[in-house]
PDB file of C-alpha atoms in Angstrom:
ATOM      1  CA  MET A   1     254.700 221.268 180.225  1.00 39.00           C
ATOM      2  CA  ALA A   2     251.882 223.657 181.090  1.00 41.00           C
ATOM      3  CA  ALA A   3     252.599 227.223 180.027  1.00 47.00           C
ATOM      4  CA  SER A   4     252.259 228.428 183.616  1.00 44.00           C
ATOM      5  CA  GLU A   5     254.980 226.089 184.885  1.00 48.00           C
ATOM      6  CA  ALA A   6     258.593 227.180 184.703  1.00 53.00           C
ATOM      7  CA  PRO A   7     261.037 224.447 183.692  1.00 51.00           C
ATOM      8  CA  GLU A   8     262.699 222.635 186.561  1.00 51.00           C
ATOM      9  CA  PRO A   9     266.025 224.266 187.445  1.00 45.00           C
ATOM     10  CA  GLU A  10     269.297 222.377 187.235  1.00 45.00           C
ATOM     11  CA  GLN A  11     270.554 221.410 190.669  1.00 44.00           C
ATOM     12  CA  GLY A  12     273.671 222.900 192.207  1.00 41.00           C
ATOM     13  CA  PRO A  13     274.759 225.877 194.255  1.00 39.00           C
ATOM     14  CA  SER A  14     275.639 228.057 191.265  1.00 49.00           C
ATOM     15  CA  SER A  15     272.707 227.147 189.048  1.00 54.00           C
ATOM     16  CA  TRP A  16     270.559 230.004 187.802  1.00 59.00           C
ATOM     17  CA  ARG A  17     266.888 229.185 187.523  1.00 81.00           C
ATOM     18  CA  GLY A  18     266.424 231.200 184.333  1.00 94.00           C
ATOM     19  CA  HIS A  19     263.408 233.177 183.179  1.00 96.00           C
ATOM     20  CA  GLY A  20     260.908 233.521 180.371  1.00 97.00           C
ATOM     21  CA  VAL A  21     260.837 236.323 177.790  1.00 97.00           C
ATOM     22  CA  LEU A  22     257.939 237.386 175.565  1.00 98.00           C
ATOM     23  CA  LEU A  23     259.497 238.706 172.366  1.00 98.00           C
ATOM     24  CA  VAL A  24     259.257 239.441 168.657  1.00 98.00           C
ATOM     25  CA  PRO A  25     261.806 237.329 166.750  1.00 98.00           C
ATOM     26  CA  VAL A  26     264.077 239.096 164.232  1.00 98.00           C
ATOM     27  CA  PRO A  27     265.478 236.333 161.994  1.00 97.00           C
ATOM     28  CA  ARG A  28     267.302 238.792 159.709  1.00 97.00           C
ATOM     29  CA  LEU A  29     269.834 239.536 162.475  1.00 98.00           C
ATOM     30  CA  GLU A  30     270.062 235.983 163.843  1.00 97.00           C
ATOM     31  CA  PRO A  31     273.528 235.156 162.428  1.00 97.00           C
ATOM     32  CA  PHE A  32     275.055 238.290 163.967  1.00 98.00           C
ATOM     33  CA  VAL A  33     273.419 237.946 167.403  1.00 98.00           C
ATOM     34  CA  ARG A  34     274.096 234.206 167.521  1.00 97.00           C
ATOM     35  CA  ALA A  35     277.797 234.836 166.811  1.00 97.00           C
ATOM     36  CA  ARG A  36     278.028 237.490 169.539  1.00 96.00           C
ATOM     37  CA  THR A  37     276.200 235.196 171.988  1.00 96.00           C
ATOM     38  CA  ALA A  38     278.734 232.446 171.213  1.00 96.00           C
ATOM     39  CA  PHE A  39     281.584 234.907 171.781  1.00 95.00           C
ATOM     40  CA  TYR A  40     280.355 235.830 175.268  1.00 94.00           C
ATOM     41  CA  ASP A  41     278.780 232.628 176.576  1.00 95.00           C
ATOM     42  CA  GLU A  42     278.168 229.507 174.471  1.00 96.00           C
ATOM     43  CA  THR A  43     275.903 228.091 177.180  1.00 96.00           C
ATOM     44  CA  PHE A  44     273.241 230.551 175.963  1.00 96.00           C
ATOM     45  CA  LEU A  45     273.290 229.226 172.399  1.00 97.00           C
ATOM     46  CA  SER A  46     270.092 227.286 171.900  1.00 97.00           C
ATOM     47  CA  ALA A  47     269.978 223.912 170.210  1.00 95.00           C
ATOM     48  CA  ASP A  48     266.255 224.516 169.565  1.00 95.00           C
ATOM     49  CA  PRO A  49     265.996 225.340 165.826  1.00 95.00           C
ATOM     50  CA  ALA A  50     262.916 227.509 166.485  1.00 96.00           C
ATOM     51  CA  PHE A  51     264.769 229.685 169.028  1.00 97.00           C
ATOM     52  CA  THR A  52     265.698 233.152 167.739  1.00 96.00           C
ATOM     53  CA  HIS A  53     268.565 234.800 169.623  1.00 98.00           C
ATOM     54  CA  ALA A  54     267.895 238.069 167.746  1.00 98.00           C
ATOM     55  CA  HIS A  55     264.714 239.624 169.078  1.00 98.00           C
ATOM     56  CA  VAL A  56     262.937 242.667 170.435  1.00 98.00           C
ATOM     57  CA  THR A  57     261.924 241.996 174.036  1.00 96.00           C
ATOM     58  CA  LEU A  58     258.310 242.767 174.928  1.00 97.00           C
ATOM     59  CA  LEU A  59     258.131 241.550 178.532  1.00 96.00           C
ATOM     60  CA  ALA A  60     260.793 240.060 180.808  1.00 95.00           C
ATOM     61  CA  PRO A  61     261.749 238.621 183.185  1.00 95.00           C
ATOM     62  CA  LEU A  62     258.908 236.133 183.576  1.00 95.00           C
ATOM     63  CA  HIS A  63     259.518 233.883 186.574  1.00 92.00           C
ATOM     64  CA  GLU A  64     255.983 232.506 186.372  1.00 92.00           C
ATOM     65  CA  LEU A  65     255.205 231.670 182.792  1.00 93.00           C
ATOM     66  CA  PRO A  66     252.066 233.185 181.310  1.00 96.00           C
ATOM     67  CA  ASP A  67     248.965 231.254 180.388  1.00 96.00           C
ATOM     68  CA  HIS A  68     248.613 230.841 176.600  1.00 98.00           C
ATOM     69  CA  ASP A  69     245.081 232.268 176.516  1.00 98.00           C
ATOM     70  CA  THR A  70     246.010 235.287 178.649  1.00 97.00           C
ATOM     71  CA  VAL A  71     248.738 236.250 176.164  1.00 98.00           C
ATOM     72  CA  ALA A  72     246.388 235.602 173.228  1.00 98.00           C
ATOM     73  CA  ARG A  73     243.804 237.967 174.735  1.00 97.00           C
ATOM     74  CA  ALA A  74     246.473 240.642 175.306  1.00 97.00           C
ATOM     75  CA  LEU A  75     247.558 240.379 171.664  1.00 98.00           C
ATOM     76  CA  ALA A  76     244.007 240.543 170.264  1.00 96.00           C
ATOM     77  CA  GLY A  77     243.647 243.549 168.003  1.00 92.00           C
ATOM     78  CA  HIS A  78     247.399 243.876 167.438  1.00 97.00           C
ATOM     79  CA  GLY A  79     248.162 242.808 163.903  1.00 97.00           C
ATOM     80  CA  PRO A  80     251.404 242.158 162.061  1.00 98.00           C
ATOM     81  CA  PHE A  81     253.511 245.211 161.216  1.00 98.00           C
ATOM     82  CA  ASP A  82     256.641 246.123 159.300  1.00 98.00           C
ATOM     83  CA  PHE A  83     259.521 247.772 161.106  1.00 98.00           C
ATOM     84  CA  ARG A  84     263.009 248.985 160.384  1.00 98.00           C
ATOM     85  CA  LEU A  85     266.045 248.719 162.654  1.00 98.00           C
ATOM     86  CA  ALA A  86     268.707 251.274 161.746  1.00 96.00           C
ATOM     87  CA  ARG A  87     269.481 253.394 164.830  1.00 96.00           C
ATOM     88  CA  LEU A  88     272.611 251.966 166.450  1.00 98.00           C
ATOM     89  CA  GLU A  89     272.963 253.254 170.026  1.00 97.00           C
ATOM     90  CA  ALA A  90     274.331 252.302 173.435  1.00 97.00           C
ATOM     91  CA  PHE A  91     272.555 252.419 176.776  1.00 96.00           C
ATOM     92  CA  PRO A  92     274.455 254.021 179.703  1.00 96.00           C
ATOM     93  CA  ASP A  93     275.458 250.508 180.876  1.00 95.00           C
ATOM     94  CA  GLY A  94     277.235 249.897 177.539  1.00 97.00           C
ATOM     95  CA  VAL A  95     274.676 247.622 175.884  1.00 97.00           C
ATOM     96  CA  ILE A  96     274.857 248.245 172.138  1.00 98.00           C
ATOM     97  CA  HIS A  97     271.486 247.915 170.457  1.00 98.00           C
ATOM     98  CA  LEU A  98     269.312 248.815 167.503  1.00 98.00           C
ATOM     99  CA  ARG A  99     266.123 250.783 168.056  1.00 97.00           C
ATOM    100  CA  PRO A 100     263.154 250.498 165.731  1.00 98.00           C
ATOM    101  CA  ASP A 101     262.426 253.637 163.708  1.00 97.00           C
ATOM    102  CA  GLU A 102     258.832 253.494 164.951  1.00 96.00           C
ATOM    103  CA  ARG A 103     258.430 252.736 168.645  1.00 96.00           C
ATOM    104  CA  ALA A 104     254.604 252.840 168.734  1.00 97.00           C
ATOM    105  CA  PRO A 105     253.715 249.310 167.513  1.00 98.00           C
ATOM    106  CA  PHE A 106     256.172 247.710 169.940  1.00 97.00           C
ATOM    107  CA  SER A 107     255.071 249.941 172.816  1.00 96.00           C
ATOM    108  CA  ALA A 108     251.448 248.968 172.176  1.00 97.00           C
ATOM    109  CA  LEU A 109     252.367 245.273 172.493  1.00 97.00           C
ATOM    110  CA  ILE A 110     254.573 245.903 175.543  1.00 96.00           C
ATOM    111  CA  HIS A 111     251.857 247.798 177.401  1.00 96.00           C
ATOM    112  CA  ALA A 112     249.120 245.296 176.481  1.00 97.00           C
ATOM    113  CA  LEU A 113     251.290 242.491 177.897  1.00 97.00           C
ATOM    114  CA  MET A 114     252.163 244.554 180.986  1.00 96.00           C
ATOM    115  CA  ARG A 115     248.436 245.137 181.665  1.00 96.00           C
ATOM    116  CA  ALA A 116     247.819 241.389 181.341  1.00 97.00           C
ATOM    117  CA  HIS A 117     250.723 240.610 183.707  1.00 95.00           C
ATOM    118  CA  PRO A 118     250.822 243.412 186.307  1.00 94.00           C
ATOM    119  CA  GLN A 119     252.940 241.283 188.669  1.00 92.00           C
ATOM    120  CA  VAL A 120     255.917 241.429 186.274  1.00 93.00           C
ATOM    121  CA  ARG A 121     258.498 244.144 186.932  1.00 85.00           C
ATOM    122  CA  PRO A 122     259.835 244.550 183.389  1.00 85.00           C
ATOM    123  CA  PHE A 123     263.420 245.206 182.435  1.00 80.00           C
ATOM    124  CA  GLY A 124     263.498 248.892 181.571  1.00 76.00           C
ATOM    125  CA  GLY A 125     260.911 249.980 184.141  1.00 82.00           C
ATOM    126  CA  ASP A 126     257.365 251.168 183.487  1.00 83.00           C
ATOM    127  CA  ASP A 127     258.014 252.230 179.883  1.00 86.00           C
ATOM    128  CA  PRO A 128     260.635 249.877 178.410  1.00 92.00           C
ATOM    129  CA  GLU A 129     262.483 251.056 175.301  1.00 93.00           C
ATOM    130  CA  PRO A 130     261.985 248.583 172.434  1.00 96.00           C
ATOM    131  CA  HIS A 131     265.386 247.473 171.133  1.00 97.00           C
ATOM    132  CA  LEU A 132     267.405 244.576 169.775  1.00 98.00           C
ATOM    133  CA  THR A 133     270.561 243.873 171.804  1.00 97.00           C
ATOM    134  CA  LEU A 134     273.708 243.364 169.723  1.00 98.00           C
ATOM    135  CA  ASP A 135     276.795 243.645 171.942  1.00 97.00           C
ATOM    136  CA  ARG A 136     278.423 245.511 174.844  1.00 96.00           C
ATOM    137  CA  ILE A 137     280.990 248.312 174.786  1.00 97.00           C
ATOM    138  CA  SER A 138     284.416 247.175 175.954  1.00 97.00           C
ATOM    139  CA  ARG A 139     288.076 247.770 175.230  1.00 96.00           C
ATOM    140  CA  ASP A 140     287.639 245.950 171.899  1.00 95.00           C
ATOM    141  CA  VAL A 141     284.005 246.753 171.080  1.00 97.00           C
ATOM    142  CA  SER A 142     282.587 250.162 170.172  1.00 98.00           C
ATOM    143  CA  LEU A 143     279.614 251.545 168.291  1.00 98.00           C
ATOM    144  CA  ALA A 144     281.906 252.030 165.278  1.00 98.00           C
ATOM    145  CA  SER A 145     283.302 248.489 165.350  1.00 97.00           C
ATOM    146  CA  THR A 146     279.810 247.044 165.752  1.00 98.00           C
ATOM    147  CA  ARG A 147     278.538 249.112 162.820  1.00 97.00           C
ATOM    148  CA  THR A 148     281.397 247.790 160.688  1.00 97.00           C
ATOM    149  CA  LEU A 149     280.681 244.176 161.696  1.00 96.00           C
ATOM    150  CA  LEU A 150     276.978 244.598 160.892  1.00 97.00           C
ATOM    151  CA  GLY A 151     277.823 245.575 157.310  1.00 97.00           C
ATOM    152  CA  ASP A 152     274.784 245.462 155.054  1.00 96.00           C
ATOM    153  CA  LEU A 153     272.580 243.775 157.687  1.00 97.00           C
ATOM    154  CA  VAL A 154     271.570 247.291 158.770  1.00 97.00           C
ATOM    155  CA  PRO A 155     269.275 248.910 158.055  1.00 97.00           C
ATOM    156  CA  ALA A 156     267.232 245.788 158.668  1.00 97.00           C
ATOM    157  CA  ARG A 157     263.726 245.776 157.230  1.00 97.00           C
ATOM    158  CA  CYS A 158     261.656 243.304 159.215  1.00 98.00           C
ATOM    159  CA  ARG A 159     258.107 242.159 159.849  1.00 98.00           C
ATOM    160  CA  ALA A 160     256.581 241.365 163.226  1.00 98.00           C
ATOM    161  CA  GLU A 161     254.179 238.479 162.687  1.00 97.00           C
ATOM    162  CA  ARG A 162     254.600 236.492 165.904  1.00 97.00           C
ATOM    163  CA  VAL A 163     255.183 236.820 169.591  1.00 98.00           C
ATOM    164  CA  GLU A 164     257.077 233.967 171.192  1.00 98.00           C
ATOM    165  CA  LEU A 165     257.790 232.836 174.721  1.00 98.00           C
ATOM    166  CA  HIS A 166     261.449 231.860 175.091  1.00 98.00           C
ATOM    167  CA  TRP A 167     263.119 230.350 178.117  1.00 97.00           C
ATOM    168  CA  TYR A 168     266.608 231.701 178.955  1.00 96.00           C
ATOM    169  CA  GLU A 169     268.851 229.518 181.089  1.00 96.00           C
ATOM    170  CA  ALA A 170     272.399 228.277 180.590  1.00 95.00           C
ATOM    171  CA  ASN A 171     272.332 225.099 178.462  1.00 95.00           C
ATOM    172  CA  ALA A 172     268.523 225.190 178.336  1.00 96.00           C
ATOM    173  CA  CYS A 173     267.425 228.079 176.056  1.00 97.00           C
ATOM    174  CA  ARG A 174     264.332 227.091 174.073  1.00 97.00           C
ATOM    175  CA  VAL A 175     260.960 228.166 172.718  1.00 98.00           C
ATOM    176  CA  LEU A 176     258.028 227.382 175.017  1.00 98.00           C
ATOM    177  CA  ASP A 177     255.070 228.923 173.194  1.00 98.00           C
ATOM    178  CA  GLY A 178     254.087 231.247 170.357  1.00 98.00           C
ATOM    179  CA  TRP A 179     251.233 233.356 169.018  1.00 98.00           C
ATOM    180  CA  SER A 180     250.572 234.813 165.574  1.00 97.00           C
ATOM    181  CA  LEU A 181     249.655 238.479 165.681  1.00 96.00           C
ATOM    182  CA  PRO A 182     245.976 238.208 164.750  1.00 85.00           C
ATOM    183  CA  GLY A 183     245.254 241.678 163.378  1.00 68.00           C
TER     184      GLY A 183
END
């Protein structure tokens, strides 16, 4: 499949076409995020062994998938970096997430990708907040209960070495492309 072609949607009146996401994978938190994904909707568990459910989103939603070389050019000059996820917070809509201690390296990647893809209206508006989604506040889920479940996974010391293009669609989540941060 060419990188600029979105996968063919499943047929049916209730089928969702899905979308692409440019992201930094966070393997350290994969078991936790995978378990929470399974709890909410098993159709979004990927059978692709390269797919990382735990990630920091850089640019989404991508309805037209980006050209490999365009992303590579946007990432030029952005090298690998270490980051730490320790700040457990909730957005006003109840999404529980971890924020990186240092926003700047993620924001630099986000804005480089936004400049390369000006047609994309990113989640989070013109200045998206880098974060890793963990859960959602409900009757049974709170910041405190999530912190307890995370145990010694947080603080999470991580390294951003790659940007990947993942496809999100029920029963079809998979990795479509990837780039090493060249630095």
